[in-house]
Amino acid sequence: MASTLSNGLQKVVNMDGTAPQNPKLADLAKDTTHYDSSKEKLTTDWGNKVSNTDHWLSVSTEDKQGPALLEDGHGREKIHRFDHERIPERIVHARGAGAFGTFKLYESAEDVTKAGVLTDTSRSTPVFIRFSTVLGSRGSADTVRDVRGFAVKFYTEEGNWDIVGNDIPVFFIQDAIKFTDLIHSAKPEPDTEVPQAQSAHNNFWDFQFLHSEATHMFMWAMSDRGIPRSFRMMQGFGVNTYTLQNAQGERHFVKFHFTPTLGVHSFVWDEALKLAGQDPDFHRKDLYEAINNGVFPKWKFGIQTLKESQQDDFDFDILDATKVWPEELVPVRYIGELELNRNVDEYFTQVEQIAFATGHVVPGIGFSDDPLLHGRNFSYFDTQLSRLGINWQELPINRPICPVMNQNRDGQGRHRITAGKINYWPNRYDAVPPVEPSEGGYVDYPEKIAGMKQRLKSKKFKDHISQAQLFYNSQTPPEKMHLTSALGFELDHCDDPIVYNRIVERLCDIDIELAQTVAEKAGAPTPTRQTKPNAGKKSAKLSITAFNASEPTIATRRVAILIAEGYDPAAFNGVYAALKAAKAFPFVIGPKRQTIYADGESKNGQGVQPDHHFEGMRSTMFDSVFIPGGPHIEILRKQGRVVHWVREAFGHLKTIGATGEAVNLVKTACEVDGMSFSATGSHDVVDSYGVVTAGAAKPESFKEAINMAKGAMDFIDVYTYNISQHRNFDREMDGLSSMVAY
């Protein structure tokens, strides 16, 4: 991606010097300095102004270098500060990216909760979201197949509320006591420390078989959900079952949902694999790029709620984190919107040091008896102690925007100074008393509990297969194809027959055809019978195709425009302007980054300076490729890399656009049985499996006012509509993409 750092410095102080409206940003401003002014002079940490930071103090002459002196406090400080820059990375979710934003309500949820953040429609609540992969280290790649963390910190007027969720609504295990074993099995194997950030190995799949409750989750992870196109194009889920309590004292069970307004979209696997090497920071740069360009990511916030009396109305236990609440049974009620609108100023102090805890709730929000949630409530507090120390909630990014006062004192890293004689309760001054519930004091719901103390789950927790079947049944044919291929890839990397044979056995519980296809790829014996009946039930909202944008949009879509000397300026300028007007991100790619001139343009003209050259970028980093006509095609057609750009985009099911002479170049690159192209000199616009061509596009076809609609006639309308559809899966299902080498 093109670097936008030079113009992307965002301050916590507005240009006119006034404080920002976001109260969390105002809070952070107190601890923010700016390293972008020559007026600020270099000092040590203790405040001494430094006259020389390039030479260690030594006993030397002009003719001879002598020994360095330990009395050089500045030199020692530079080295020892560097030696201690790293803190323990997270055991899981180590690699992440984040941004600031705001949360606003569409409507009040006061019928189910008294939480101000969910009832006061006049509020604009500051938030911070940290996205992450789960398995990899901080230095791993963004585009690996993995669950993605979706953790939201709401800085509410009543304190911090954290939803520590994922992009998948279920989890591998029902009980937190198994978490250690789950992660040990998924992390690099202990003898070799490989593979990094991958589940494609013996230990992971061994655990998956031996814990059948993981079956539903591994189906999600192997689906397209495991390789999202962007953090901005994936859903977020609270995963666990929480509770809401309203002003009347009534309690509801609740699941939290975040649905992106851009729709839910994913990579294809070959693309994700290549990007992991070509641009391992793709996702974090993608997030920064969108916010920096003012096209702010947004999610609708929804809740699924059930009355206490409905807890036992279903054939699954609503407290089981390996199960979804199908939306046909429990609809999602969208009550608000979350927008990310500001990038971080410093990664370490904000993205790395932010710390979430499922136990962070505010009045009106509480906990169910979800056994996974109970373990998480302990674990998240505990893990911050080793990473950040006991005073982790005093760090600027973690501290609330509401007043904080209690009897907690001291400890390593204590920042806050609390004046006064008293540090206990009760005390003779009645200082810092507890808060009455009527004044906002948190009160745990008085739940009545009866049972035996034993290590046991309720009966409904024992069904581990029904929802795995429901998920698979609900996928579209392309999604099923991708899931099947993913399982085949993963098991191909398992070299122990016990492991891959067992997983094929488990797949027989879900769908016999799935099991047979995976067995063939994995080298396992081909099964002959379905081991558990599959009734064919479906739930529409389990497919990502149910979450397209409400209207066709190409906002933030990255489009590569390939040119060389002698390109058609009408087609180039028209498409470039139309893409910009639609808030897409066009990038000019040429054989060099020096100025390139249009057909008929003098070398004294303005020309175009490409953003990148063909070898510096790949088609994997873009959503679409467009090539204008003109004499430059004679240059492009002789460059194998350009032909590869087109073929790879074709293989990855991306929209390809070409006009004039460029049509023959595209035809050469991806002409296979079933494809059709616009004839030379023809004004007809031909859309063949998302390859949009016009042999002689009319000038009026290049317009800024786009009508993205199925069945459009003008080139730019047809081309942009195809981009808005993300990928052309018919190209894959009809076998065309597999006919081209890429």
XYZ file of C-alpha atoms in Angstrom:
742
model
C 0.000 0.000 0.000
C 1.110 3.528 -0.614
C 2.482 5.149 2.508
C 0.195 7.785 3.969
C 2.261 8.421 7.066
C 3.569 11.731 5.782
C 0.150 13.339 5.857
C -1.482 11.080 8.410
C -0.277 12.587 11.681
C -3.450 13.167 13.659
C -3.308 15.237 16.797
C -5.322 15.016 19.948
C -5.622 18.793 19.721
C -7.627 20.417 16.954
C -5.963 22.733 14.458
C -7.375 25.801 16.186
C -5.865 24.693 19.488
C -9.169 23.725 21.102
C -9.713 20.422 22.840
C -11.316 17.603 20.846
C -14.969 16.777 21.506
C -14.262 13.102 22.214
C -13.709 13.012 26.004
C -11.315 10.059 25.798
C -9.103 11.906 23.332
C -9.158 14.908 25.665
C -8.082 12.603 28.484
C -5.204 11.200 26.406
C -4.084 14.711 25.445
C -2.819 15.186 28.996
C -0.173 12.497 28.377
C 0.616 13.186 24.717
C 3.709 14.905 23.374
C 4.539 15.534 19.726
C 7.826 14.493 18.169
C 7.485 16.641 15.076
C 8.980 20.022 15.916
C 12.530 21.341 15.713
C 11.632 23.688 18.569
C 11.632 20.738 20.973
C 15.176 19.941 22.108
C 16.736 16.597 23.044
C 16.946 15.727 26.745
C 17.624 12.737 28.952
C 14.766 11.096 30.852
C 15.792 13.156 33.886
C 15.563 16.376 31.905
C 19.198 17.231 31.074
C 19.601 18.843 27.676
C 21.826 16.655 25.498
C 24.599 18.240 23.417
C 25.864 15.068 21.701
C 23.924 11.840 21.220
C 26.190 10.188 18.605
C 29.442 9.597 20.511
C 29.860 7.734 23.789
C 32.072 9.576 26.282
C 35.576 8.073 26.051
C 39.249 8.740 26.721
C 40.284 9.535 23.155
C 42.400 11.929 21.132
C 42.280 13.130 17.530
C 44.807 10.396 16.715
C 43.716 7.481 18.872
C 40.424 5.931 20.037
C 40.445 5.100 23.734
C 38.159 3.189 26.126
C 34.521 4.191 26.682
C 33.590 5.495 30.125
C 30.744 4.119 32.216
C 30.249 7.561 33.715
C 28.385 8.544 30.530
C 24.879 8.636 31.994
C 23.249 9.566 28.691
C 24.918 6.694 26.835
C 23.992 4.192 29.532
C 20.413 5.482 29.583
C 20.010 5.064 25.814
C 21.201 1.467 25.962
C 19.345 0.346 29.066
C 16.104 1.949 27.871
C 16.483 0.114 24.556
C 17.215 -3.163 26.317
C 13.930 -2.917 28.222
C 11.590 -1.678 25.491
C 9.715 -4.952 25.198
C 7.048 -6.250 27.532
C 5.696 -9.820 27.460
C 3.497 -10.175 24.412
C 0.011 -11.579 24.727
C -0.043 -15.376 24.700
C -3.000 -15.186 22.331
C -4.075 -12.211 20.216
C -0.483 -10.937 20.188
C -0.702 -9.413 16.711
C -3.199 -6.603 16.571
C -4.237 -3.232 15.198
C -6.633 -0.663 16.576
C -8.352 2.694 16.249
C -10.523 5.169 18.134
C -14.148 5.900 17.421
C -17.595 6.632 18.763
C -20.743 4.690 19.557
C -24.240 6.131 19.168
C -27.699 4.648 19.607
C -30.471 4.469 17.014
C -32.961 3.710 19.754
C -33.043 3.159 23.494
C -32.947 -0.374 24.859
C -34.470 0.713 28.179
C -37.021 -2.094 27.939
C -34.232 -4.587 28.664
C -31.454 -2.599 30.386
C -30.776 0.433 32.530
C -27.207 0.844 31.200
C -26.805 4.458 30.139
C -24.628 3.528 27.173
C -27.558 1.474 25.801
C -30.449 3.750 26.792
C -29.343 7.398 26.462
C -29.796 8.283 22.784
C -28.165 11.701 23.270
C -24.774 10.197 24.095
C -21.747 9.779 21.869
C -19.625 7.224 23.714
C -15.865 7.064 22.950
C -14.598 3.617 21.980
C -11.379 1.870 21.065
C -11.347 -1.353 19.037
C -8.427 -3.738 18.870
C -8.516 -6.307 16.073
C -6.150 -9.258 16.192
C -5.235 -12.723 15.053
C -5.259 -15.384 17.771
C -2.417 -17.837 17.246
C 0.502 -15.886 15.812
C 3.222 -13.861 17.504
C 3.458 -10.083 17.181
C 5.609 -10.536 14.085
C 3.335 -12.963 12.256
C 1.299 -12.160 9.147
C -2.147 -10.571 9.052
C -3.789 -12.765 6.422
C -3.321 -16.235 7.943
C -6.316 -18.492 8.444
C -7.350 -17.803 12.009
C -10.049 -16.445 14.258
C -9.889 -12.640 14.536
C -10.225 -10.829 17.835
C -12.810 -8.028 17.913
C -12.351 -6.320 21.297
C -14.239 -3.098 22.054
C -13.643 -0.786 24.996
C -16.522 1.618 25.626
C -15.395 4.595 27.744
C -18.834 5.229 29.270
C -19.890 7.836 31.825
C -20.344 5.012 34.340
C -16.972 3.354 33.733
C -15.327 1.152 31.117
C -17.372 -1.569 29.460
C -15.417 -4.162 27.463
C -16.845 -6.550 24.891
C -13.936 -8.911 24.293
C -15.209 -10.712 21.237
C -14.227 -12.425 17.989
C -15.296 -12.360 14.350
C -16.892 -15.783 14.880
C -19.888 -16.116 17.244
C -18.920 -19.445 18.831
C -15.817 -20.930 20.418
C -13.916 -24.219 20.475
C -14.648 -25.168 24.084
C -17.519 -24.956 26.546
C -15.492 -24.667 29.732
C -12.576 -22.302 30.407
C -10.593 -25.044 32.135
C -9.804 -26.470 28.680
C -8.395 -23.214 27.319
C -4.792 -24.065 28.194
C -4.968 -27.353 26.306
C -6.719 -25.756 23.334
C -4.071 -23.078 22.891
C -1.165 -25.435 23.567
C -2.477 -27.691 20.809
C -2.903 -24.808 18.363
C 0.378 -23.010 19.005
C 3.636 -24.155 17.339
C 4.451 -27.711 18.341
C 6.809 -27.748 21.352
C 9.660 -29.799 19.865
C 10.170 -27.752 16.668
C 8.377 -24.420 17.341
C 6.553 -24.719 14.012
C 4.247 -23.875 12.399
C 3.825 -20.177 13.189
C 0.315 -18.704 13.180
C -1.255 -21.771 11.591
C -3.646 -24.499 12.608
C -2.452 -26.827 9.829
C -0.582 -29.323 11.987
C -1.054 -32.573 13.879
C -1.550 -31.243 17.402
C -4.341 -28.827 16.541
C -6.407 -31.374 14.664
C -5.703 -34.064 17.248
C -7.302 -31.811 19.862
C -10.216 -30.990 17.548
C -11.155 -34.641 17.202
C -10.704 -35.524 20.873
C -12.941 -32.608 21.904
C -16.012 -33.027 19.742
C -17.480 -29.816 21.191
C -14.940 -28.004 18.955
C -16.550 -29.332 15.764
C -18.911 -26.404 15.239
C -16.126 -23.864 15.727
C -13.619 -25.523 13.412
C -16.233 -25.478 10.657
C -16.469 -21.693 11.067
C -12.678 -21.338 11.141
C -12.308 -23.368 7.939
C -14.964 -21.293 6.192
C -14.352 -17.965 4.459
C -14.713 -16.330 7.882
C -11.169 -17.490 8.635
C -9.609 -15.242 5.964
C -11.429 -11.863 6.066
C -10.694 -9.295 3.352
C -10.452 -6.536 5.944
C -11.072 -5.867 9.609
C -13.634 -3.401 8.259
C -15.493 -6.181 6.452
C -15.936 -8.711 9.236
C -18.572 -9.150 11.893
C -17.910 -8.951 15.593
C -19.567 -11.065 18.278
C -19.480 -11.036 22.072
C -19.381 -14.885 21.883
C -20.490 -15.388 25.495
C -23.970 -15.020 26.954
C -24.274 -11.920 29.132
C -27.285 -10.495 30.946
C -29.116 -7.182 30.903
C -31.118 -5.772 33.807
C -33.666 -2.976 33.392
C -34.866 -0.343 35.835
C -37.685 -2.643 36.954
C -35.188 -5.315 38.037
C -36.087 -7.661 35.168
C -33.247 -9.700 33.692
C -32.706 -10.765 30.074
C -30.024 -12.948 28.537
C -28.153 -11.227 25.702
C -25.735 -11.829 22.830
C -23.896 -8.867 21.260
C -23.417 -8.383 17.495
C -21.478 -5.963 15.273
C -22.318 -6.021 11.549
C -20.188 -3.991 9.076
C -22.014 -1.592 6.784
C -19.604 -2.449 3.959
C -20.747 -6.064 4.072
C -18.893 -9.220 5.124
C -16.197 -10.247 2.647
C -13.219 -12.589 2.531
C -10.103 -13.399 0.533
C -9.729 -16.490 -1.574
C -7.170 -18.856 -0.097
C -4.424 -18.509 -2.711
C -4.611 -14.741 -2.293
C -4.378 -14.912 1.508
C -1.380 -17.259 1.253
C 0.497 -14.944 -1.092
C -0.317 -11.800 0.861
C 1.148 -13.330 4.012
C 4.519 -13.042 2.288
C 3.985 -10.100 -0.062
C 2.403 -7.739 2.453
C 2.205 -9.297 5.940
C 0.832 -6.009 7.350
C -2.051 -5.838 4.865
C -4.907 -5.677 7.371
C -3.426 -3.080 9.705
C -2.444 -0.875 6.737
C -5.910 -1.315 5.243
C -7.521 -0.038 8.460
C -5.160 2.934 8.660
C -5.688 3.782 4.995
C -9.490 3.886 5.222
C -9.547 6.082 8.324
C -6.800 8.342 7.023
C -8.798 8.920 3.830
C -11.937 9.798 5.769
C -13.943 6.716 4.750
C -14.674 5.642 8.303
C -15.473 1.983 9.053
C -18.908 1.472 10.593
C -20.748 -1.400 12.220
C -24.377 -1.721 13.237
C -24.613 -2.812 16.872
C -27.266 -5.368 17.657
C -28.540 -7.440 20.549
C -30.281 -10.796 20.768
C -32.287 -10.956 23.969
C -34.253 -13.638 25.792
C -36.391 -13.389 28.879
C -35.347 -15.489 31.846
C -38.469 -17.573 31.324
C -37.228 -18.524 27.816
C -33.919 -20.017 28.950
C -35.012 -23.629 28.512
C -37.133 -23.183 25.372
C -34.517 -24.451 22.905
C -32.855 -27.728 21.980
C -29.489 -26.161 22.852
C -28.319 -24.538 26.080
C -28.212 -20.750 25.651
C -25.191 -20.643 28.000
C -23.112 -22.896 25.726
C -20.446 -20.805 23.933
C -20.124 -23.450 21.195
C -23.669 -22.663 20.030
C -25.301 -19.773 18.171
C -28.814 -18.512 18.776
C -30.220 -18.882 15.235
C -31.707 -15.569 14.129
C -34.862 -17.306 12.956
C -35.458 -18.166 16.617
C -33.964 -15.062 18.244
C -33.808 -12.067 15.861
C -31.039 -9.482 16.162
C -32.331 -6.057 17.157
C -30.028 -3.338 15.837
C -30.003 -0.423 18.265
C -26.853 1.546 17.477
C -23.836 2.223 15.312
C -20.115 2.125 16.002
C -17.750 4.211 13.854
C -13.951 4.234 13.835
C -12.751 7.716 12.912
C -9.258 8.282 14.274
C -5.988 6.397 13.959
C -3.664 5.916 16.893
C -0.768 8.275 17.595
C 1.598 5.604 18.910
C 1.225 1.868 18.527
C 2.836 0.677 21.740
C 1.136 2.980 24.238
C -2.275 2.560 22.660
C -2.635 -0.695 20.699
C -0.117 -2.795 22.640
C -0.845 -1.476 26.136
C -4.616 -1.453 25.848
C -5.982 -4.183 28.095
C -9.463 -5.664 28.001
C -11.385 -7.656 30.584
C -14.709 -9.434 30.176
C -15.329 -8.514 33.829
C -15.538 -4.827 32.916
C -19.279 -4.112 32.893
C -21.441 -1.190 33.976
C -24.789 -1.055 35.820
C -27.468 -2.698 33.697
C -25.079 -5.291 32.218
C -24.087 -8.505 33.976
C -22.969 -12.095 33.641
C -24.818 -15.306 32.961
C -23.718 -18.735 34.156
C -21.846 -19.348 30.880
C -18.925 -21.504 32.137
C -16.524 -20.153 29.531
C -17.346 -16.578 30.533
C -16.664 -17.259 34.201
C -13.165 -18.478 33.396
C -12.539 -15.512 31.101
C -13.575 -13.120 33.885
C -10.690 -14.488 35.944
C -8.173 -14.909 33.147
C -8.282 -11.445 31.606
C -7.516 -9.702 34.884
C -4.758 -12.203 35.606
C -3.011 -11.927 32.241
C -2.665 -8.141 32.514
C -0.590 -8.532 35.674
C 2.244 -10.278 33.849
C 2.090 -7.955 30.850
C 1.504 -4.560 32.428
C 1.659 -4.844 36.216
C -0.925 -4.351 38.937
C -1.624 -0.717 37.975
C -2.494 -1.528 34.359
C -5.811 0.286 34.599
C -3.986 3.573 35.283
C -2.309 3.561 31.877
C -3.720 6.404 29.751
C -5.343 4.128 27.158
C -7.009 2.001 29.856
C -8.193 4.550 32.400
C -11.885 5.495 32.432
C -13.150 8.978 31.593
C -15.369 8.990 34.689
C -14.010 9.738 38.196
C -12.065 6.885 39.833
C -11.655 6.741 43.627
C -11.046 3.822 45.974
C -8.722 2.450 48.635
C -6.366 0.694 46.182
C -2.814 1.920 46.739
C 0.812 1.514 45.736
C 2.263 -1.304 43.645
C 4.798 -1.119 40.828
C 4.025 1.526 38.231
C 1.578 3.507 40.373
C 1.010 6.887 38.681
C -1.875 8.452 40.507
C -1.225 10.601 43.575
C -3.986 10.354 46.185
C -3.688 13.042 48.866
C -5.165 12.697 52.361
C -4.869 10.713 55.596
C -7.333 7.953 54.798
C -6.854 4.810 52.693
C -9.483 2.489 54.191
C -13.219 2.077 54.742
C -15.057 2.700 56.986
C -13.274 5.779 58.295
C -14.007 8.644 60.684
C -14.528 11.120 57.855
C -16.952 8.937 55.873
C -14.554 9.577 52.971
C -15.206 7.759 49.683
C -18.284 5.784 50.794
C -19.937 3.064 48.694
C -22.633 4.260 46.283
C -26.310 3.506 46.776
C -27.969 1.610 43.915
C -30.364 4.533 43.444
C -27.328 6.731 42.767
C -25.753 4.351 40.243
C -24.014 1.781 42.443
C -23.512 -1.560 40.700
C -25.709 -4.344 42.067
C -25.349 -7.980 41.070
C -28.609 -9.606 40.070
C -30.010 -11.721 42.944
C -30.105 -14.962 40.980
C -31.574 -17.971 42.763
C -29.350 -21.044 42.366
C -29.917 -24.663 43.389
C -27.670 -27.579 42.538
C -24.881 -29.930 43.569
C -21.217 -28.922 43.691
C -19.668 -31.174 41.046
C -17.732 -31.118 37.763
C -20.648 -31.407 35.373
C -22.382 -29.774 32.395
C -26.109 -29.789 31.782
C -27.491 -32.347 29.301
C -27.929 -29.924 26.399
C -24.195 -29.178 26.414
C -23.614 -32.721 25.128
C -24.933 -32.129 21.593
C -21.779 -31.238 19.657
C -22.870 -31.935 16.081
C -26.307 -30.445 15.324
C -25.109 -26.867 14.934
C -22.034 -27.943 12.957
C -24.490 -29.525 10.520
C -26.668 -26.406 10.596
C -23.675 -24.222 9.724
C -22.529 -26.418 6.835
C -26.050 -26.801 5.446
C -26.435 -23.004 5.446
C -23.383 -22.277 3.297
C -23.749 -21.396 -0.388
C -22.075 -23.687 -2.970
C -18.966 -21.454 -3.256
C -18.668 -21.312 0.530
C -18.953 -25.101 0.778
C -16.269 -25.454 -1.895
C -13.928 -23.139 0.018
C -14.566 -24.894 3.332
C -13.888 -28.283 1.767
C -10.659 -27.018 0.198
C -9.565 -25.496 3.511
C -10.000 -28.801 5.317
C -8.086 -30.520 2.532
C -5.230 -28.026 2.887
C -5.082 -28.291 6.665
C -5.058 -32.084 6.754
C -2.495 -32.215 3.950
C -0.103 -30.630 6.468
C -0.828 -33.338 9.057
C 1.558 -36.244 8.578
C 0.102 -38.551 11.237
C -2.565 -40.834 9.707
C -4.269 -41.136 13.087
C -4.991 -37.417 12.969
C -6.369 -37.016 9.459
C -8.223 -40.329 9.500
C -10.042 -39.299 12.679
C -11.031 -35.890 11.328
C -12.558 -37.543 8.278
C -14.511 -39.749 10.698
C -15.791 -36.631 12.443
C -16.824 -35.070 9.130
C -19.007 -38.134 8.538
C -21.127 -36.832 11.416
C -21.759 -33.647 9.422
C -22.024 -34.527 5.730
C -20.902 -37.689 3.958
C -20.035 -35.965 0.660
C -17.894 -33.459 2.540
C -16.118 -36.295 4.326
C -15.517 -38.215 1.105
C -14.057 -35.216 -0.726
C -11.762 -34.322 2.180
C -10.695 -37.960 2.569
C -9.551 -38.017 -1.049
C -7.466 -34.864 -0.560
C -6.055 -35.910 2.818
C -5.202 -39.488 1.901
C -7.631 -41.061 4.356
C -9.818 -44.094 3.593
C -12.978 -43.015 1.773
C -15.957 -43.330 4.139
C -19.170 -44.882 2.896
C -21.880 -43.824 5.349
C -23.195 -40.838 7.263
C -22.657 -41.548 10.963
C -25.210 -39.052 12.328
C -28.441 -38.100 10.581
C -28.460 -34.639 9.007
C -31.993 -33.260 8.752
C -30.930 -30.549 6.313
C -31.884 -27.602 8.535
C -30.555 -24.194 7.489
C -30.205 -20.724 8.981
C -29.816 -17.952 6.393
C -27.699 -15.614 8.544
C -24.923 -18.189 8.912
C -23.757 -17.458 5.353
C -21.689 -14.330 4.739
C -23.793 -13.701 1.627
C -26.590 -12.611 3.984
C -24.495 -9.601 4.990
C -23.840 -7.662 1.805
C -23.925 -3.873 1.951
C -27.478 -2.510 1.843
C -26.650 -0.678 -1.415
C -23.889 -1.464 -3.931
C -20.724 0.403 -2.943
C -17.070 0.454 -3.917
C -16.016 2.712 -1.021
C -12.423 1.859 0.059
C -12.032 -0.737 -2.708
C -8.445 -0.672 -3.980
C -8.239 -0.537 -7.780
C -4.986 -0.915 -9.732
C -4.831 1.001 -13.037
C -2.061 -0.411 -15.232
C -0.425 1.990 -17.692
C 2.755 2.579 -19.697
C 3.885 5.284 -22.148
C 1.017 6.046 -24.545
C -2.076 5.199 -22.499
C -5.522 6.472 -23.506
C -6.046 9.631 -21.391
C -9.850 9.703 -21.825
C -10.345 6.224 -20.405
C -7.674 6.686 -17.728
C -8.911 10.058 -16.471
C -12.570 9.062 -16.678
C -12.209 5.839 -14.693
C -9.817 7.413 -12.176
C -12.219 10.300 -11.487
C -15.228 8.004 -11.227
C -13.461 5.746 -8.739
C -12.411 8.692 -6.589
C -15.938 10.107 -6.656
C -17.262 6.761 -5.391
C -14.687 6.809 -2.535
C -12.697 3.945 -3.991
C -8.903 4.092 -3.789
C -7.352 4.045 -7.300
C -3.610 3.357 -7.623
C -1.612 3.903 -10.798
C 0.821 1.060 -11.496
C 3.443 1.380 -14.244
C 6.756 -0.079 -15.385
C 8.511 2.661 -13.378
C 7.676 5.339 -10.816
C 8.973 8.131 -12.985
C 6.456 10.206 -14.934
C 4.502 8.440 -17.681
C 2.864 10.345 -20.532
C -0.433 9.735 -22.308
C -0.871 9.035 -25.996
C -0.149 12.265 -27.857
C 1.090 14.088 -24.752
C 4.334 16.043 -25.001
C 7.170 15.203 -22.640
C 6.726 18.788 -21.479
C 3.237 17.870 -20.317
C 2.175 17.061 -16.786
C 2.025 13.294 -17.257
C 1.213 10.871 -14.440
C 3.587 9.619 -11.762
C 2.629 6.042 -10.840
C 2.101 5.122 -7.215
C 4.042 1.879 -7.708
C 5.730 -0.190 -10.394
C 4.728 -3.664 -11.539
C 7.379 -5.454 -9.490
C 6.702 -3.422 -6.343
C 3.066 -4.481 -6.057
C 0.969 -7.513 -6.925
C -2.668 -7.951 -7.900
C -3.254 -9.573 -4.493
C -3.109 -6.119 -2.894
C -6.040 -4.794 -4.929
C -9.727 -5.557 -5.371
C -9.767 -4.940 -9.106
C -7.554 -4.222 -12.119
C -8.339 -1.743 -14.911
C -6.326 -1.245 -18.115
C -7.141 1.640 -20.468
C -6.541 1.330 -24.204
C -3.897 3.149 -26.238
C -0.549 2.370 -27.910
C 0.935 1.518 -24.480
C -0.595 -1.934 -24.821
C 2.297 -2.900 -27.121
C 4.611 -2.268 -24.164
C 2.418 -4.020 -21.595
C 1.778 -7.156 -23.640
C 5.537 -7.862 -23.799
C 5.891 -7.797 -20.021
C 5.219 -11.160 -18.406
C 4.569 -9.537 -15.032
C 1.661 -7.535 -16.493
C 0.145 -10.674 -17.992
C 0.570 -12.343 -14.607
C -1.216 -9.408 -12.936
C -4.250 -10.025 -15.142
C -4.200 -13.803 -14.828
C -3.790 -13.691 -11.059
C -6.680 -11.237 -10.700
C -8.744 -13.561 -12.884
C -7.795 -16.572 -10.774
C -8.728 -14.695 -7.601
C -12.180 -13.944 -9.065
C -11.643 -10.174 -9.141
C -13.300 -7.717 -11.481
C -11.120 -6.844 -14.493
C -11.862 -3.870 -16.725
C -10.374 -3.077 -20.139
C -11.122 -0.644 -22.951
C -9.861 -0.211 -26.491
C -6.623 -1.992 -27.306
C -6.432 -3.338 -23.728
C -9.233 -5.785 -24.493
C -6.885 -7.941 -26.578
C -4.307 -7.943 -23.765
C -6.903 -9.219 -21.291
C -8.143 -11.702 -23.868
C -4.614 -13.048 -24.318
C -4.163 -13.388 -20.552
C -7.407 -15.141 -19.683
C -9.173 -16.434 -22.758
C -10.599 -19.804 -21.799
C -13.664 -21.710 -22.924
C -16.768 -19.849 -21.812
C -15.294 -16.329 -21.797
C -16.407 -13.602 -24.196
C -14.999 -10.161 -24.930
C -16.020 -6.959 -26.689
C -14.933 -6.904 -30.313
C -12.294 -4.496 -31.571
C -13.883 -1.144 -32.337
C -17.218 -2.162 -30.827
C -19.080 0.146 -28.448
C -20.764 -2.841 -26.837
C -19.920 -3.381 -23.192
C -19.441 -7.098 -22.490
C -19.578 -8.446 -18.949
C -18.290 -12.010 -18.949
C -17.856 -13.481 -15.477
C -16.844 -10.090 -14.099
C -14.387 -9.316 -16.897
C -15.824 -6.085 -18.315
C -14.592 -5.011 -21.739
C -15.446 -2.320 -24.287
C -13.642 -2.400 -27.640
C -14.264 1.300 -28.192
C -15.863 2.842 -25.143
C -17.827 5.998 -25.715
C -16.438 9.103 -23.963
C -19.762 9.520 -22.170
C -19.209 6.099 -20.604
C -16.551 7.669 -18.387
C -18.550 9.751 -15.948
C -18.296 10.566 -12.276
C -22.014 9.988 -11.626
C -22.097 6.207 -11.335
C -25.213 4.060 -11.495
C -24.055 0.825 -9.888
C -26.852 -1.571 -10.747
C -27.242 -5.009 -12.224
C -28.040 -4.747 -15.907
C -26.416 -1.317 -16.381
C -25.260 -0.414 -19.898
C -22.394 2.109 -19.615
C -18.882 0.757 -19.091
C -18.214 2.539 -15.806
C -21.568 1.460 -14.383
C -21.032 -2.184 -15.301
C -17.433 -2.155 -14.136
C -18.081 -0.571 -10.733
C -21.145 -2.732 -10.088
C -18.982 -5.822 -10.524
C -16.400 -4.429 -8.088
C -19.196 -3.825 -5.567
C -20.053 -7.536 -5.691
C -16.580 -8.321 -4.281
C -15.819 -11.426 -6.326
C -17.331 -13.308 -9.246
C -17.876 -16.744 -7.760
C -19.580 -18.028 -10.922
C -16.127 -17.857 -12.542
C -14.963 -20.347 -9.923
C -18.047 -22.549 -9.826
C -18.020 -22.956 -13.617
C -14.355 -23.943 -13.500
C -12.950 -21.012 -15.491
C -10.560 -19.711 -12.830
C -8.843 -23.085 -12.532
C -8.015 -23.059 -16.269
C -5.578 -20.161 -15.909
C -2.095 -20.498 -14.417
C -1.514 -17.851 -11.752
